[in-house]
Amino acid sequence: AEENLVANLADMSPSERIKAIQKMPETMKKKREIRNKVLKEVTQKSRHSSTQLSFCLQYLQGTAVSFRRFGNTLSEYFHQLRLWHETLKIIGAEFGTSVLSYFIFLKWLITLNFFSFIVNFSFITIPQFVAAEPNNLSFTGLELFTGAGYFQQTVLYYGFYTNATIRKIENGPPYNMQLAYIFTVGMYFVICFLILLFSMAKSFCRNFINPRTYSGNASKLLCTWDFNITNEKAVNLKQKNLSTQIKEDLTDVNREVLSFSLKERVVRIVIHLVSWAAFLGTAVAACAGVYFLSTNNRKLFAEGHKNDLESQAAMLVLPVVASLLNAFIPFFYSWLGHLERFQTPGQHVYVTITRNIILKISIVGILCYYWLNVVAVSESQCWETLVGQDIYRLVLVDFIFCLLGSFFGEFLQRMIGTTVCVSRGLPEFDIGRNVLDLIYAQTLTWIGILFSPLLPGIQMLSFSIIFYVKKVSLMMNCQPPCKVWKTAQMSTSFMFLLFFPSFVGVLSVIGVTVWRLKPSEECGPFRGLSSMYAAVSEWIKTLENYTASKWVVWIYHNLITSELFFFILSTLVLIITYLYWQILEGRRTMIKLLHKQIIN
């Protein structure tokens, strides 16, 4: 029987053969054996017909088979080496897709910051090492917390970078640091814009348009088991994962529509109004405190310190206060959500996320106003480095408070729930608060890229540590959600919040900095210019003298600086987006109709 199977597979085309082997209810080891026998049979058949084939064609066929075998083996190894793949499967099986979506989002941010670090380090930092002067400042260790002192004369900050054209070899090709700096940052934001749009579209298609979303529970129970799994641990993990998915689907199907009396409705409306009033009051008070502290920060804490390092250490007050507000007020918002008693966990999560995003983005907006309207017009020798130091301290202190939040927010709650107040039980993982912490940290990183090019590398390390700390805290301190619920829209919502208002707000801040603000006279690659963007204008004027570069000048004058071009481009993007949305909606409607016909 096996010989006939091998013979039949050998007569198939390569694509049909691969699909047939994949559909076999056999172990992976058995499938590999069958595949190797089929490839051997195909090779033998090709040798029998070699009388009509040239030697070159036989060699190419053998090489293709060898490369195919090597590719299959390599893909299997890469599949096993995927970062945190096993950890994510365990989290999804134990805690469901709602908690899993947080860790997938965190992993995506780590990858994004790794890409940013590689780009900045390759095109900005490495060339600066060639022209760098020795650092004469002493390292005391306090710089790790303040970002000042020794770090001030390193590639960590904008002010250390030269404005000269770098030549490693005499008469070699020049490297214009001004153009490299602004084009690297600019192209990175363009790529980020495209990545976010693609990720949102991909997430939307996967969670809303994919036909598997409408598959019944019976088919999921009877037809989705992977017969290639033979390891006992993997079998148990697959069972838990499948059980959790079915529970989530059944929760959506059997969702209860609660009916309340008139008195109960009035009480619920009053509770909601009081909760939103409390939210607005705390948010306004927090923003007013940050505004007062930021505008009076230097006068209250920095003046009177003769040593510059001590002055910068005193400036830790602002990031500590901002991080305290961002760390503890969300706990109050979570308590308000529990007080309101929403009908579904999803409503609780989305309301909490809305309140947190308003708080955090408002605080970031006030800090940006302070940096662009107070620090940038001060008499400091290098205001860009001062902004970079402020953002470095905010990122570092926020990371420390995030770690402390795992201790106070989850470990202490577990101790209280298991010893003092047993009726409370173990805490649940607060998705809304933790997701907004990530978005806040990533927003700071995007703002700081212009003033501290290596900040994405620091954030990448902090996110990696947060991943492991949150994973350990989740496994040791938290319980699965009491109400299992399906979160098909959750990852899409995370991407959208990262895009708007976070990324769009950052683009506004970067645009004002590049086009409107005057760079420092004594530091940085844009010293002596009226604005950072003036470096591009000067470069275009230089290119006008070269005939071979006329096309670049034409593109700059007729496209880049043309309002009409961007108006037409925006209109086309909106039209394409609208048509794409209509196609997706039509496909979604068709899938629903087909699903109803199958059920009937």
Coordinates of C-alpha atoms in Angstrom, one line a residue:
A1 CA 0.0 0.0 0.0
E2 CA 2.8 2.4 0.9
E3 CA 4.6 1.6 -2.5
N4 CA 1.4 2.5 -4.4
L5 CA 1.1 5.7 -2.3
V6 CA 4.6 6.7 -3.1
A7 CA 4.1 5.9 -6.8
N8 CA 0.9 8.0 -6.9
L9 CA 2.6 10.9 -5.1
A10 CA 5.5 10.8 -7.5
D11 CA 3.2 11.2 -10.5
M12 CA 1.7 14.4 -9.0
S13 CA 2.9 18.0 -9.5
P14 CA 5.1 19.4 -6.7
S15 CA 2.3 21.6 -5.3
E16 CA -0.3 18.8 -5.4
R17 CA 2.2 16.4 -3.8
I18 CA 3.0 18.8 -0.9
K19 CA -0.7 19.4 -0.2
A20 CA -1.5 15.6 -0.3
I21 CA 1.4 14.9 2.2
Q22 CA 0.2 17.7 4.5
K23 CA -3.3 16.3 4.7
M24 CA -2.2 12.9 5.7
P25 CA -3.2 12.0 9.3
E26 CA 0.3 10.8 10.2
T27 CA 3.0 12.0 12.5
M28 CA 5.6 14.5 11.2
K29 CA 8.3 11.8 11.3
K30 CA 6.2 9.6 9.1
K31 CA 5.4 12.4 6.7
R32 CA 9.2 13.1 6.3
E33 CA 9.8 9.5 5.5
I34 CA 7.1 9.5 2.9
R35 CA 8.4 12.8 1.4
N36 CA 12.0 11.5 1.2
K37 CA 10.8 8.3 -0.5
V38 CA 8.8 10.2 -3.0
L39 CA 11.7 12.5 -3.8
K40 CA 13.9 9.5 -4.2
E41 CA 11.3 7.9 -6.6
V42 CA 11.1 11.2 -8.6
T43 CA 14.9 11.3 -8.8
Q44 CA 15.0 7.7 -10.1
K45 CA 12.3 8.3 -12.7
S46 CA 14.2 11.4 -13.9
R47 CA 17.3 9.2 -14.2
H48 CA 15.5 6.7 -16.3
S49 CA 14.4 9.4 -18.8
S50 CA 17.9 10.9 -18.8
T51 CA 18.6 9.5 -22.2
Q52 CA 16.6 12.4 -23.7
L53 CA 17.8 15.0 -21.2
S54 CA 21.0 16.8 -21.3
F55 CA 23.6 16.6 -18.5
C56 CA 23.0 20.2 -17.6
L57 CA 19.2 19.7 -17.1
Q58 CA 19.8 16.6 -14.9
Y59 CA 22.2 18.6 -12.7
L60 CA 19.7 21.4 -12.3
Q61 CA 17.0 19.0 -11.3
G62 CA 19.2 17.4 -8.7
T63 CA 20.2 20.8 -7.4
A64 CA 16.6 21.9 -7.1
V65 CA 15.7 18.8 -5.1
S66 CA 18.7 19.3 -2.8
F67 CA 17.7 23.0 -2.2
R68 CA 14.1 22.0 -1.6
R69 CA 15.2 19.5 1.1
F70 CA 17.6 22.0 2.6
G71 CA 14.8 24.7 2.6
N72 CA 12.3 22.3 4.3
T73 CA 14.9 21.4 7.0
L74 CA 15.8 25.1 7.5
S75 CA 12.2 26.2 7.8
E76 CA 11.6 23.6 10.5
Y77 CA 14.5 24.8 12.5
F78 CA 13.4 28.5 12.1
H79 CA 9.9 27.6 13.2
Q80 CA 11.4 26.1 16.4
L81 CA 13.6 29.1 17.0
R82 CA 10.8 31.8 16.8
L83 CA 11.2 34.2 19.7
W84 CA 8.9 33.3 22.7
H85 CA 6.7 31.0 20.5
E86 CA 6.3 28.4 23.2
T87 CA 5.7 31.1 25.9
L88 CA 2.9 32.7 23.9
K89 CA 1.3 29.3 23.3
I90 CA 1.3 28.6 27.1
I91 CA -0.1 32.1 27.9
G92 CA -2.9 31.7 25.3
A93 CA -3.8 28.2 26.6
E94 CA -3.8 29.3 30.3
F95 CA -5.3 32.8 30.2
G96 CA -7.1 33.2 26.8
T97 CA -6.7 35.5 23.9
S98 CA -7.3 38.7 25.8
V99 CA -4.2 38.4 27.9
L100 CA -2.3 36.8 25.0
S101 CA -3.0 40.0 22.9
Y102 CA -1.0 42.1 25.4
F103 CA 2.1 39.9 25.0
I104 CA 1.8 39.7 21.2
F105 CA 1.6 43.5 21.1
L106 CA 4.7 43.8 23.4
K107 CA 6.6 41.4 21.2
W108 CA 5.7 43.5 18.2
L109 CA 7.0 46.7 19.9
I110 CA 10.3 45.0 20.7
T111 CA 10.7 44.1 17.0
L112 CA 9.8 47.7 16.0
N113 CA 12.4 49.2 18.3
F114 CA 15.0 46.7 17.2
F115 CA 14.5 47.9 13.6
S116 CA 14.7 51.5 14.7
F117 CA 17.9 50.9 16.7
I118 CA 19.6 49.2 13.7
V119 CA 18.7 52.0 11.3
N120 CA 19.9 54.8 13.6
F121 CA 23.0 53.0 14.7
S122 CA 24.0 52.1 11.1
F123 CA 23.4 55.5 9.4
I124 CA 24.0 58.0 12.3
T125 CA 26.0 56.5 15.1
I126 CA 28.6 54.5 13.3
P127 CA 29.7 57.5 11.0
Q128 CA 29.9 59.7 14.2
F129 CA 32.4 57.3 15.7
V130 CA 34.8 58.2 12.9
A131 CA 34.7 62.0 13.7
A132 CA 34.2 61.6 17.5
E133 CA 36.5 63.4 19.9
P134 CA 37.6 61.8 23.1
N135 CA 35.3 62.2 26.1
N136 CA 37.1 64.0 29.0
L137 CA 34.3 63.8 31.5
S138 CA 34.5 61.3 34.3
F139 CA 31.9 58.6 34.9
T140 CA 30.4 58.4 38.4
G141 CA 27.5 56.0 37.9
L142 CA 24.8 58.6 38.7
E143 CA 24.6 59.2 34.9
L144 CA 22.7 56.0 34.5
F145 CA 19.8 57.6 36.3
T146 CA 20.1 61.2 35.2
G147 CA 21.4 60.7 31.7
A148 CA 23.7 63.7 32.2
G149 CA 27.4 64.1 33.0
Y150 CA 29.5 61.6 31.1
F151 CA 26.7 60.7 28.7
Q152 CA 26.4 64.3 27.6
Q153 CA 29.5 63.9 25.5
T154 CA 28.5 60.5 23.9
V155 CA 26.6 59.4 20.8
L156 CA 23.5 59.0 23.1
Y157 CA 22.5 62.6 22.5
Y158 CA 21.9 65.0 19.6
G159 CA 24.4 67.6 20.8
F160 CA 27.4 65.3 20.4
Y161 CA 27.0 64.8 16.6
T162 CA 29.1 66.8 14.2
N163 CA 27.9 69.1 11.5
A164 CA 30.9 68.5 9.3
T165 CA 31.2 66.3 6.2
I166 CA 32.9 63.1 7.3
R167 CA 35.7 61.5 5.2
K168 CA 37.3 58.4 6.5
I169 CA 39.8 58.3 3.6
E170 CA 41.4 61.3 2.1
N171 CA 39.8 62.0 -1.3
G172 CA 37.2 59.4 -0.5
P173 CA 33.4 59.8 -0.7
P174 CA 32.0 62.4 1.7
Y175 CA 29.3 61.6 4.3
N176 CA 27.1 64.6 5.0
M177 CA 26.0 64.2 8.7
Q178 CA 23.3 66.8 8.4
L179 CA 21.6 65.0 5.5
A180 CA 22.2 61.6 7.1
Y181 CA 20.6 62.7 10.4
I182 CA 17.4 64.2 9.0
F183 CA 16.9 61.7 6.2
T184 CA 17.4 58.7 8.5
V185 CA 14.9 60.0 11.0
G186 CA 12.5 61.1 8.3
M187 CA 12.6 57.8 6.4
Y188 CA 12.2 55.9 9.7
F189 CA 9.0 57.7 10.4
V190 CA 7.7 57.1 6.9
I191 CA 8.5 53.4 7.3
C192 CA 6.8 53.3 10.7
F193 CA 3.7 55.0 9.2
L194 CA 3.5 52.3 6.5
I195 CA 4.2 49.5 9.0
L196 CA 1.4 50.7 11.3
L197 CA -1.1 51.0 8.4
F198 CA -0.2 47.5 7.1
S199 CA -0.4 46.0 10.7
M200 CA -3.8 47.6 11.2
A201 CA -5.1 46.3 7.9
K202 CA -3.6 42.9 8.4
S203 CA -5.1 42.7 12.0
F204 CA -8.5 43.9 10.7
C205 CA -8.6 41.3 7.9
R206 CA -7.5 38.5 10.3
N207 CA -9.9 39.3 13.0
F208 CA -13.0 40.6 11.1
I209 CA -12.8 39.2 7.5
N210 CA -11.1 35.8 7.9
P211 CA -13.6 33.1 7.2
R212 CA -12.4 31.1 10.2
T213 CA -14.0 33.7 12.4
Y214 CA -17.4 32.4 11.4
S215 CA -16.6 28.7 11.7
G216 CA -18.9 26.9 14.1
N217 CA -17.9 25.4 17.4
A218 CA -18.7 21.9 16.1
S219 CA -16.2 22.2 13.3
K220 CA -13.6 23.7 15.7
L221 CA -14.1 20.8 18.0
L222 CA -14.1 18.0 15.4
C223 CA -11.9 19.2 12.6
T224 CA -9.0 21.4 14.1
W225 CA -7.0 18.8 16.0
D226 CA -3.4 18.5 14.7
F227 CA -2.6 14.8 14.4
N228 CA 1.1 15.6 14.0
I229 CA 1.3 16.3 17.8
T230 CA 2.6 13.3 19.7
N231 CA 4.4 14.9 22.6
E232 CA 2.4 14.7 25.8
K233 CA 3.2 18.2 26.9
A234 CA 2.2 19.6 23.5
V235 CA -1.0 17.5 23.5
N236 CA -2.0 19.0 26.9
L237 CA -1.2 22.5 25.8
K238 CA -3.2 22.1 22.6
Q239 CA -6.2 20.7 24.6
K240 CA -6.1 23.8 26.9
N241 CA -5.8 26.2 24.0
L242 CA -8.7 24.6 22.1
S243 CA -10.8 24.5 25.3
T244 CA -10.2 28.2 25.9
Q245 CA -11.1 29.1 22.3
I246 CA -14.4 27.2 22.5
K247 CA -15.3 28.8 25.9
E248 CA -14.7 32.3 24.3
D249 CA -16.9 31.4 21.3
L250 CA -19.7 30.1 23.6
T251 CA -19.5 33.2 25.7
D252 CA -20.3 35.3 22.6
V253 CA -23.1 33.0 21.6
N254 CA -24.7 32.7 25.0
R255 CA -24.2 36.4 26.0
E256 CA -27.0 37.3 28.4
V257 CA -29.0 40.5 27.8
L258 CA -29.6 41.8 31.3
S259 CA -32.8 43.6 32.0
F260 CA -32.9 46.3 34.8
S261 CA -35.7 48.0 36.6
L262 CA -36.1 51.8 36.3
K263 CA -34.5 52.3 39.7
E264 CA -31.6 50.1 38.8
R265 CA -31.1 52.0 35.5
V266 CA -31.1 55.3 37.3
V267 CA -28.6 54.1 39.8
R268 CA -26.3 52.8 37.0
I269 CA -26.5 56.0 35.1
V270 CA -25.6 58.0 38.3
I271 CA -22.7 55.7 39.0
H272 CA -21.4 56.1 35.4
L273 CA -21.7 59.9 35.6
V274 CA -20.0 60.1 38.9
S275 CA -17.2 57.8 37.6
W276 CA -16.6 60.0 34.5
A277 CA -16.7 63.1 36.7
A278 CA -14.1 61.6 39.0
F279 CA -12.0 60.6 36.0
L280 CA -12.1 64.1 34.5
G281 CA -11.3 65.7 37.8
T282 CA -8.2 63.5 38.5
A283 CA -7.0 63.9 34.8
V284 CA -7.3 67.7 35.0
A285 CA -5.6 67.8 38.4
A286 CA -2.8 65.6 37.2
C287 CA -2.2 67.6 34.0
A288 CA -2.3 70.9 36.0
G289 CA 0.3 69.5 38.4
V290 CA 2.6 68.4 35.6
Y291 CA 2.2 71.8 33.9
F292 CA 3.1 73.7 37.0
L293 CA 6.0 71.4 37.9
S294 CA 7.4 71.5 34.3
T295 CA 7.3 75.2 33.8
N296 CA 8.8 76.0 37.2
N297 CA 11.1 72.9 37.3
R298 CA 14.4 74.7 36.8
K299 CA 13.5 77.6 39.1
L300 CA 12.3 75.3 41.9
F301 CA 14.9 72.5 41.9
A302 CA 17.8 73.2 39.5
E303 CA 18.8 76.7 40.7
G304 CA 21.2 76.8 43.6
H305 CA 23.1 73.6 42.5
K306 CA 26.6 74.7 41.6
N307 CA 27.5 71.3 40.2
D308 CA 25.9 70.5 36.8
L309 CA 25.4 66.8 37.7
E310 CA 23.6 67.7 40.9
S311 CA 21.4 70.1 39.0
Q312 CA 20.5 67.3 36.6
A313 CA 19.9 64.9 39.5
A314 CA 17.4 67.4 40.9
M315 CA 15.6 67.3 37.6
L316 CA 14.6 63.8 38.4
V317 CA 11.6 65.3 40.2
L318 CA 9.7 65.9 37.0
P319 CA 9.9 62.3 35.6
V320 CA 9.3 60.8 39.0
V321 CA 6.1 62.8 39.5
A322 CA 4.9 62.1 36.0
S323 CA 5.6 58.4 36.4
L324 CA 3.8 58.4 39.8
L325 CA 0.7 59.9 38.2
N326 CA 0.8 57.5 35.3
A327 CA 1.4 54.5 37.6
F328 CA -1.2 55.1 40.4
I329 CA -4.1 57.0 38.7
P330 CA -4.8 54.0 36.3
F331 CA -5.3 51.8 39.4
F332 CA -8.0 54.3 40.4
Y333 CA -9.5 54.1 36.9
S334 CA -9.6 50.3 37.2
W335 CA -11.4 50.5 40.5
L336 CA -13.9 52.9 38.9
G337 CA -14.5 50.3 36.2
H338 CA -15.2 47.6 38.8
L339 CA -17.5 50.0 40.6
E340 CA -19.5 50.6 37.4
R341 CA -20.1 46.8 36.9
F342 CA -20.2 46.6 33.1
Q343 CA -22.1 43.8 31.5
T344 CA -19.1 42.4 29.6
P345 CA -15.4 42.4 30.4
G346 CA -14.8 44.0 27.0
Q347 CA -16.7 47.1 27.9
H348 CA -14.7 47.4 31.1
V349 CA -11.4 47.1 29.2
Y350 CA -12.3 49.6 26.5
V351 CA -13.6 52.2 29.0
T352 CA -10.4 51.8 31.1
I353 CA -8.3 52.1 28.0
T354 CA -10.1 55.3 26.9
R355 CA -9.6 57.0 30.3
N356 CA -6.0 56.0 30.5
I357 CA -5.2 57.1 26.9
I358 CA -6.7 60.5 27.6
L359 CA -4.7 60.9 30.8
K360 CA -1.3 59.8 29.4
I361 CA -1.6 61.6 26.1
S362 CA -2.6 64.8 27.9
I363 CA 0.5 64.5 30.2
V364 CA 2.7 63.9 27.1
G365 CA 1.2 66.9 25.4
I366 CA 2.0 69.2 28.3
L367 CA 5.6 67.9 28.5
C368 CA 5.9 68.5 24.7
Y369 CA 4.6 72.1 25.2
Y370 CA 7.2 72.5 27.9
W371 CA 10.0 71.2 25.7
L372 CA 9.1 73.2 22.6
N373 CA 8.0 76.5 24.2
V374 CA 10.2 76.7 27.4
V375 CA 13.3 74.6 26.9
A376 CA 13.8 75.4 23.2
V377 CA 13.7 79.2 23.7
S378 CA 15.9 79.1 26.9
E379 CA 19.4 80.4 27.0
S380 CA 20.9 76.9 27.2
Q381 CA 23.9 76.1 25.1
C382 CA 22.2 72.9 23.7
W383 CA 18.5 72.7 24.3
E384 CA 18.2 69.5 22.2
T385 CA 20.4 67.6 24.5
L386 CA 18.4 68.8 27.5
V387 CA 15.2 67.5 25.9
G388 CA 16.9 64.2 25.2
Q389 CA 18.0 64.0 28.8
D390 CA 14.5 64.7 30.0
I391 CA 13.0 62.0 27.8
Y392 CA 15.8 59.5 28.8
R393 CA 14.9 60.1 32.5
L394 CA 11.2 59.7 31.7
V395 CA 11.8 56.4 29.9
L396 CA 14.0 55.1 32.7
V397 CA 11.7 56.1 35.5
D398 CA 8.7 54.8 33.7
F399 CA 10.5 51.4 33.3
I400 CA 11.2 51.3 37.0
F401 CA 7.7 52.1 37.9
C402 CA 6.4 49.5 35.4
L403 CA 8.5 46.9 37.3
L404 CA 7.2 48.2 40.6
G405 CA 3.7 48.0 39.3
S406 CA 4.0 44.3 38.8
F407 CA 5.0 44.0 42.4
F408 CA 2.5 46.3 44.0
G409 CA -0.3 45.7 41.5
E410 CA -0.2 42.0 41.3
F411 CA 2.1 40.4 43.9
L412 CA 0.7 42.3 46.9
Q413 CA -2.8 41.7 45.6
R414 CA -2.0 37.9 45.5
M415 CA -0.7 38.0 49.1
I416 CA -3.8 39.9 50.3
G417 CA -6.1 37.6 48.3
T418 CA -4.6 34.4 49.7
T419 CA -3.8 35.4 53.3
V420 CA -5.7 38.5 54.5
C421 CA -8.9 38.6 52.4
V422 CA -9.4 35.1 51.0
S423 CA -12.7 36.0 49.4
R424 CA -10.9 38.3 46.9
G425 CA -8.9 35.5 45.5
L426 CA -6.1 36.0 43.0
P427 CA -6.1 39.2 40.9
E428 CA -6.7 39.2 37.2
F429 CA -4.3 40.7 34.7
D430 CA -5.2 44.3 34.0
I431 CA -5.0 44.5 30.2
G432 CA -6.1 48.1 29.8
R433 CA -3.6 49.5 32.2
N434 CA -0.6 47.5 31.0
V435 CA -1.3 48.2 27.3
L436 CA -1.5 51.9 27.9
D437 CA 1.8 51.7 29.7
L438 CA 3.4 50.3 26.6
I439 CA 1.8 52.9 24.3
Y440 CA 3.0 55.7 26.6
A441 CA 6.6 54.4 26.7
Q442 CA 6.6 54.0 22.9
T443 CA 5.3 57.5 22.4
L444 CA 8.2 58.8 24.5
T445 CA 10.6 56.8 22.4
W446 CA 9.3 58.2 19.1
I447 CA 9.5 61.8 20.4
G448 CA 13.1 61.1 21.7
I449 CA 14.5 59.6 18.5
L450 CA 15.3 63.1 17.1
F451 CA 17.1 64.2 20.4
S452 CA 18.6 60.8 21.4
P453 CA 19.1 58.5 18.4
L454 CA 20.0 55.4 20.5
L455 CA 16.8 55.7 22.7
P456 CA 15.1 52.8 20.7
G457 CA 17.9 50.5 21.8
I458 CA 17.3 51.4 25.4
Q459 CA 13.5 50.9 25.0
M460 CA 14.1 47.6 23.3
L461 CA 16.0 46.3 26.3
S462 CA 13.4 47.6 28.8
F463 CA 10.5 46.0 26.8
S464 CA 12.4 42.7 26.8
I465 CA 12.8 42.8 30.5
I466 CA 9.2 43.8 31.0
F467 CA 8.1 40.8 28.9
Y468 CA 9.9 38.3 31.2
V469 CA 8.8 40.1 34.4
K470 CA 5.1 40.3 33.2
K471 CA 5.2 36.7 32.2
V472 CA 6.5 35.5 35.6
S473 CA 4.1 37.8 37.4
L474 CA 1.2 36.5 35.3
M475 CA 2.0 32.9 36.0
M476 CA 2.7 33.3 39.7
N477 CA 0.2 36.0 40.8
C478 CA -2.7 36.1 38.4
Q479 CA -5.7 33.9 37.6
P480 CA -7.4 33.5 34.2
P481 CA -10.3 35.9 33.6
C482 CA -13.4 34.8 35.6
K483 CA -15.5 35.7 32.5
V484 CA -13.9 34.2 29.4
W485 CA -14.5 36.5 26.4
K486 CA -13.4 36.7 22.9
T487 CA -11.1 39.5 21.9
A488 CA -11.0 39.5 18.1
Q489 CA -10.9 43.3 18.0
M490 CA -8.3 43.7 20.8
S491 CA -5.1 43.6 18.8
T492 CA -6.6 45.9 16.1
S493 CA -7.6 48.4 18.8
F494 CA -4.0 48.3 20.2
M495 CA -2.6 49.1 16.7
F496 CA -5.1 51.9 16.2
L497 CA -4.4 53.5 19.5
L498 CA -0.6 53.3 18.8
F499 CA -1.3 55.0 15.4
F500 CA -3.8 57.6 16.7
P501 CA -3.3 59.6 18.9
S502 CA 0.2 58.4 19.7
F503 CA 2.0 58.3 16.3
V504 CA 0.1 61.1 14.8
G505 CA 0.8 63.3 17.8
V506 CA 4.5 62.5 17.6
L507 CA 4.6 63.5 13.9
S508 CA 3.1 66.9 14.9
V509 CA 5.8 67.4 17.5
I510 CA 8.6 66.3 15.1
G511 CA 7.2 68.5 12.4
V512 CA 7.2 71.6 14.6
T513 CA 10.8 70.8 15.8
V514 CA 12.2 70.3 12.3
W515 CA 10.4 73.1 10.5
R516 CA 9.8 75.9 13.1
L517 CA 12.4 75.7 15.9
K518 CA 15.9 77.2 15.6
P519 CA 18.6 74.7 16.4
S520 CA 21.3 75.4 19.0
E521 CA 24.2 77.5 17.8
E522 CA 27.0 75.5 19.5
C523 CA 26.0 71.8 19.2
G524 CA 24.5 69.2 17.0
P525 CA 24.6 68.6 13.3
F526 CA 22.3 71.6 12.5
R527 CA 24.1 74.3 14.4
G528 CA 24.1 77.7 12.6
L529 CA 21.0 76.9 10.5
S530 CA 17.6 78.7 10.8
S531 CA 15.9 75.3 11.1
M532 CA 16.7 71.6 10.8
Y533 CA 14.9 71.5 7.5
A534 CA 17.2 74.3 6.1
A535 CA 19.8 71.6 5.6
V536 CA 17.6 70.0 2.9
S537 CA 17.0 73.4 1.2
E538 CA 20.8 74.1 1.2
W539 CA 21.4 70.6 -0.3
I540 CA 18.9 71.2 -3.1
K541 CA 20.5 74.6 -3.9
T542 CA 23.8 72.7 -4.3
L543 CA 22.3 70.1 -6.6
E544 CA 21.0 72.8 -8.9
N545 CA 24.6 73.3 -10.1
Y546 CA 24.8 69.7 -11.3
T547 CA 23.0 68.6 -14.5
A548 CA 22.8 65.0 -13.5
S549 CA 20.8 65.9 -10.4
K550 CA 18.2 68.1 -12.1
W551 CA 15.5 65.4 -11.6
V552 CA 16.0 65.5 -7.8
V553 CA 15.5 69.3 -7.9
W554 CA 12.4 68.9 -10.0
I555 CA 10.9 66.4 -7.6
Y556 CA 11.6 68.6 -4.7
H557 CA 10.1 71.8 -6.2
N558 CA 7.1 70.2 -7.9
L559 CA 6.2 67.4 -5.5
I560 CA 7.8 67.6 -2.1
T561 CA 7.0 71.4 -1.6
S562 CA 3.7 71.3 -3.6
E563 CA 0.5 71.5 -1.6
L564 CA -1.5 70.4 -4.7
F565 CA 0.5 67.2 -4.9
F566 CA -0.2 66.2 -1.3
F567 CA -3.9 67.2 -1.8
I568 CA -4.2 64.9 -4.8
L569 CA -2.2 62.1 -3.0
S570 CA -4.4 62.4 0.1
T571 CA -7.6 62.2 -2.1
L572 CA -6.3 59.1 -3.9
V573 CA -5.4 57.4 -0.5
L574 CA -8.9 58.2 0.8
I575 CA -10.6 56.8 -2.4
I576 CA -8.5 53.6 -2.3
T577 CA -9.2 53.2 1.4
Y578 CA -12.9 53.6 0.8
L579 CA -12.9 51.1 -2.1
Y580 CA -10.8 48.6 -0.1
W581 CA -13.2 49.0 2.9
Q582 CA -16.2 48.3 0.6
I583 CA -14.6 45.2 -0.8
L584 CA -13.9 43.9 2.7
E585 CA -17.5 44.6 3.8
G586 CA -18.8 42.8 0.7
R587 CA -16.6 39.9 1.4
R588 CA -17.6 39.8 5.0
T589 CA -21.4 39.9 4.1
M590 CA -20.9 37.1 1.6
I591 CA -19.1 34.9 4.2
K592 CA -22.0 35.5 6.6
L593 CA -24.6 34.5 4.0
L594 CA -22.6 31.4 3.0
H595 CA -22.3 30.4 6.7
K596 CA -26.1 30.8 7.2
Q597 CA -26.8 28.6 4.1
I598 CA -24.4 25.9 5.4
I599 CA -26.2 25.9 8.8
N600 CA -29.6 25.8 7.2

